[in-house]
XYZ file of C-alpha atoms in Angstrom:
231
model
C 248.094 5.854 -42.664
C 250.768 5.920 -45.397
C 250.152 3.710 -48.552
C 252.882 1.686 -49.985
C 255.532 2.677 -52.638
C 256.119 1.338 -56.063
C 258.532 -1.126 -55.029
C 256.389 -2.266 -52.330
C 253.593 -2.735 -54.706
C 255.697 -5.146 -56.827
C 255.968 -7.297 -53.475
C 252.281 -6.826 -53.028
C 251.571 -8.082 -56.660
C 253.598 -11.154 -56.306
C 251.982 -11.989 -52.803
C 248.467 -11.543 -54.195
C 249.118 -13.569 -57.189
C 250.539 -16.307 -55.095
C 247.408 -16.290 -52.895
C 245.174 -16.426 -56.167
C 247.041 -19.515 -57.190
C 246.506 -20.905 -53.694
C 242.796 -20.231 -53.827
C 242.555 -22.183 -57.164
C 244.496 -25.290 -56.325
C 242.934 -26.690 -53.139
C 241.259 -29.998 -53.306
C 237.770 -30.000 -54.683
C 236.601 -31.203 -51.199
C 237.956 -28.006 -49.888
C 240.348 -26.991 -47.316
C 239.888 -26.253 -43.507
C 241.302 -22.840 -42.442
C 241.583 -21.878 -38.775
C 240.769 -18.134 -38.105
C 240.248 -16.419 -34.712
C 239.954 -19.702 -32.853
C 237.327 -21.331 -35.310
C 237.382 -23.465 -38.121
C 236.112 -22.810 -41.551
C 236.028 -24.818 -44.877
C 236.791 -23.007 -47.978
C 236.223 -24.821 -51.503
C 238.337 -24.005 -54.704
C 238.199 -20.304 -55.992
C 237.135 -18.929 -52.621
C 238.936 -16.267 -50.689
C 240.491 -17.582 -47.476
C 239.862 -15.966 -43.986
C 243.096 -13.886 -43.243
C 244.414 -10.815 -41.453
C 242.577 -8.484 -43.555
C 239.240 -8.995 -42.021
C 240.508 -9.272 -38.252
C 240.506 -5.691 -37.530
C 236.691 -5.648 -38.539
C 235.707 -8.987 -36.891
C 237.594 -8.298 -33.551
C 236.164 -4.701 -33.066
C 232.821 -4.445 -34.695
C 229.733 -4.273 -32.390
C 226.395 -6.341 -33.065
C 223.623 -5.371 -30.573
C 221.301 -8.263 -29.766
C 218.458 -8.400 -32.401
C 220.273 -6.257 -34.897
C 219.897 -7.084 -38.772
C 223.283 -7.402 -40.570
C 224.010 -7.560 -44.258
C 227.511 -8.709 -45.113
C 228.705 -7.898 -48.872
C 231.421 -10.015 -50.405
C 230.990 -12.543 -47.905
C 233.684 -14.722 -49.431
C 233.806 -17.887 -46.942
C 231.120 -16.236 -44.800
C 233.480 -15.453 -41.913
C 232.173 -11.867 -41.172
C 228.623 -12.803 -41.352
C 229.102 -15.944 -39.094
C 231.061 -13.705 -36.412
C 227.752 -11.409 -36.852
C 225.791 -14.569 -35.836
C 227.967 -15.020 -32.854
C 227.711 -11.509 -31.766
C 223.929 -11.642 -31.237
C 222.508 -10.661 -34.591
C 218.698 -11.759 -35.013
C 219.148 -11.831 -38.815
C 222.114 -12.092 -41.095
C 222.194 -11.874 -45.022
C 225.524 -12.740 -46.832
C 225.959 -12.094 -50.440
C 228.565 -12.578 -52.960
C 228.926 -12.750 -56.826
C 231.290 -15.890 -56.898
C 229.439 -19.247 -56.617
C 232.419 -20.946 -54.989
C 232.085 -18.420 -52.090
C 228.437 -18.901 -51.943
C 229.021 -22.644 -51.551
C 231.665 -22.142 -48.999
C 229.475 -19.556 -47.025
C 226.523 -21.914 -46.966
C 228.710 -24.805 -45.808
C 230.129 -22.852 -43.019
C 226.812 -21.406 -41.874
C 225.702 -24.739 -41.387
C 229.056 -26.055 -39.812
C 228.712 -23.231 -37.285
C 224.918 -24.046 -36.573
C 223.619 -20.684 -38.222
C 222.034 -22.141 -41.463
C 218.524 -20.907 -40.133
C 219.767 -17.455 -38.989
C 222.034 -16.655 -41.844
C 220.705 -16.377 -45.581
C 223.572 -16.644 -48.204
C 222.534 -15.159 -51.723
C 224.423 -15.009 -54.882
C 224.215 -11.209 -55.646
C 226.251 -8.663 -57.495
C 226.356 -6.340 -54.271
C 222.879 -5.362 -53.541
C 221.276 -6.649 -56.733
C 219.362 -9.609 -55.247
C 217.994 -7.614 -52.230
C 214.288 -6.377 -52.471
C 214.559 -2.834 -50.735
C 215.309 -4.319 -47.223
C 217.281 -2.039 -44.732
C 219.619 -3.158 -42.355
C 221.065 -2.026 -38.786
C 224.689 -3.104 -39.713
C 226.228 -3.466 -43.378
C 229.756 -5.029 -43.322
C 231.965 -5.179 -46.352
C 235.451 -6.327 -47.131
C 235.610 -5.516 -50.797
C 238.734 -5.968 -53.094
C 241.326 -3.332 -51.938
C 242.909 -2.324 -55.220
C 241.904 -0.609 -58.475
C 243.683 -3.035 -60.760
C 242.404 -5.268 -63.593
C 240.750 -8.304 -62.602
C 240.867 -11.153 -65.285
C 238.632 -13.817 -63.374
C 236.474 -14.384 -60.246
C 239.285 -15.256 -58.053
C 241.333 -12.094 -59.003
C 238.289 -9.967 -58.328
C 238.365 -10.942 -54.697
C 241.377 -8.876 -54.541
C 241.429 -6.413 -57.371
C 238.612 -4.095 -58.544
C 238.786 -3.390 -62.176
C 238.416 0.344 -62.636
C 237.161 0.547 -59.097
C 233.585 -0.291 -60.075
C 232.751 -2.474 -57.197
C 233.605 0.175 -54.617
C 232.139 2.930 -56.442
C 228.859 1.242 -56.878
C 228.717 -0.043 -53.246
C 229.008 3.613 -51.914
C 226.433 4.922 -54.845
C 223.903 2.292 -53.456
C 224.480 1.426 -49.809
C 222.455 4.170 -48.465
C 219.307 2.571 -49.893
C 219.987 -0.493 -47.673
C 221.131 1.111 -44.386
C 218.598 1.930 -41.705
C 218.670 5.689 -40.959
C 220.504 5.118 -37.700
C 222.609 2.177 -38.946
C 226.246 1.804 -39.510
C 228.627 0.181 -41.717
C 231.759 -1.560 -40.951
C 234.344 -1.513 -43.980
C 237.660 -3.029 -44.530
C 240.725 -1.583 -46.236
C 244.658 -1.803 -46.399
C 247.829 0.489 -46.716
C 248.302 -0.966 -50.156
C 244.631 -0.257 -51.027
C 242.569 2.673 -51.877
C 242.203 4.430 -48.597
C 241.815 7.986 -49.942
C 239.588 6.951 -52.556
C 237.315 5.038 -50.048
C 237.112 8.230 -47.680
C 236.111 10.453 -50.586
C 233.346 7.999 -51.814
C 232.051 7.668 -48.163
C 232.056 11.453 -48.014
C 230.259 12.003 -51.075
C 227.658 9.333 -49.995
C 226.944 11.601 -46.822
C 228.901 9.365 -44.412
C 231.328 10.033 -41.534
C 234.531 7.778 -41.500
C 236.123 6.909 -38.264
C 239.167 4.210 -37.954
C 238.130 1.418 -35.892
C 241.137 -0.777 -35.527
C 244.167 -2.048 -37.454
C 246.391 -4.936 -37.668
C 249.626 -5.819 -39.539
C 250.192 -9.293 -41.317
C 254.063 -9.055 -40.795
C 256.210 -7.532 -38.405
C 257.623 -4.711 -40.980
C 253.912 -3.576 -41.690
C 254.101 -3.970 -45.473
C 250.631 -5.289 -45.200
C 248.442 -3.494 -42.766
C 244.684 -3.828 -42.708
C 241.992 -1.282 -41.278
C 238.613 -1.361 -39.992
C 236.353 1.909 -40.568
C 233.042 2.322 -39.071
C 230.696 4.777 -41.106
C 227.650 6.610 -40.242
C 225.245 8.995 -41.923
C 226.623 12.566 -41.324
C 224.397 14.715 -38.962
C 222.678 17.421 -40.925
C 222.856 21.011 -39.776
C 219.708 22.319 -38.134
């Protein structure tokens, strides 16, 4: 699971900046994006569904009746697929107002507006001590300064969002619960694994997918659980 070189990262920088520009310049009425056989509407300044979340969405298992929290929901895609997977209750949170608008629209579009709650929240801030069977997260992959809310969907200034996620996630995960977490080969895989271990979690690679034949952009889904205590 090799991470990318400096030259490759320059290419990733250009690609991500172009994507951020595209997120900002779609019409005010939104843009329809097809993803894994379904349609979603994204409003300006919302992160679009892409290969980055496919390993997670195509591989995570939701048991009928489970409760799910989707952190950094973006357009609501992971949360909506959790609804399709049989969850009895789904809460989707994001700090970006445009993402909240997109996720609410898509929940209604797919007929899950009663099942899926969408809340504006900086990670777990708007939650009230509730615990979940499953927590999903597709957080920004890279420790890189983000100058606005669109950039912060891809870049995590000083790695604060990811660090805070692992510092707090245990409070919101049921004792036998699990976390499904996305990362990339151009992101912070080693740092994520270290943060998870420090939080008392085991990490297993669940699936991967490449966005191009050369695999310059490869995405992973990890499943994390509480480590078994000795004795």
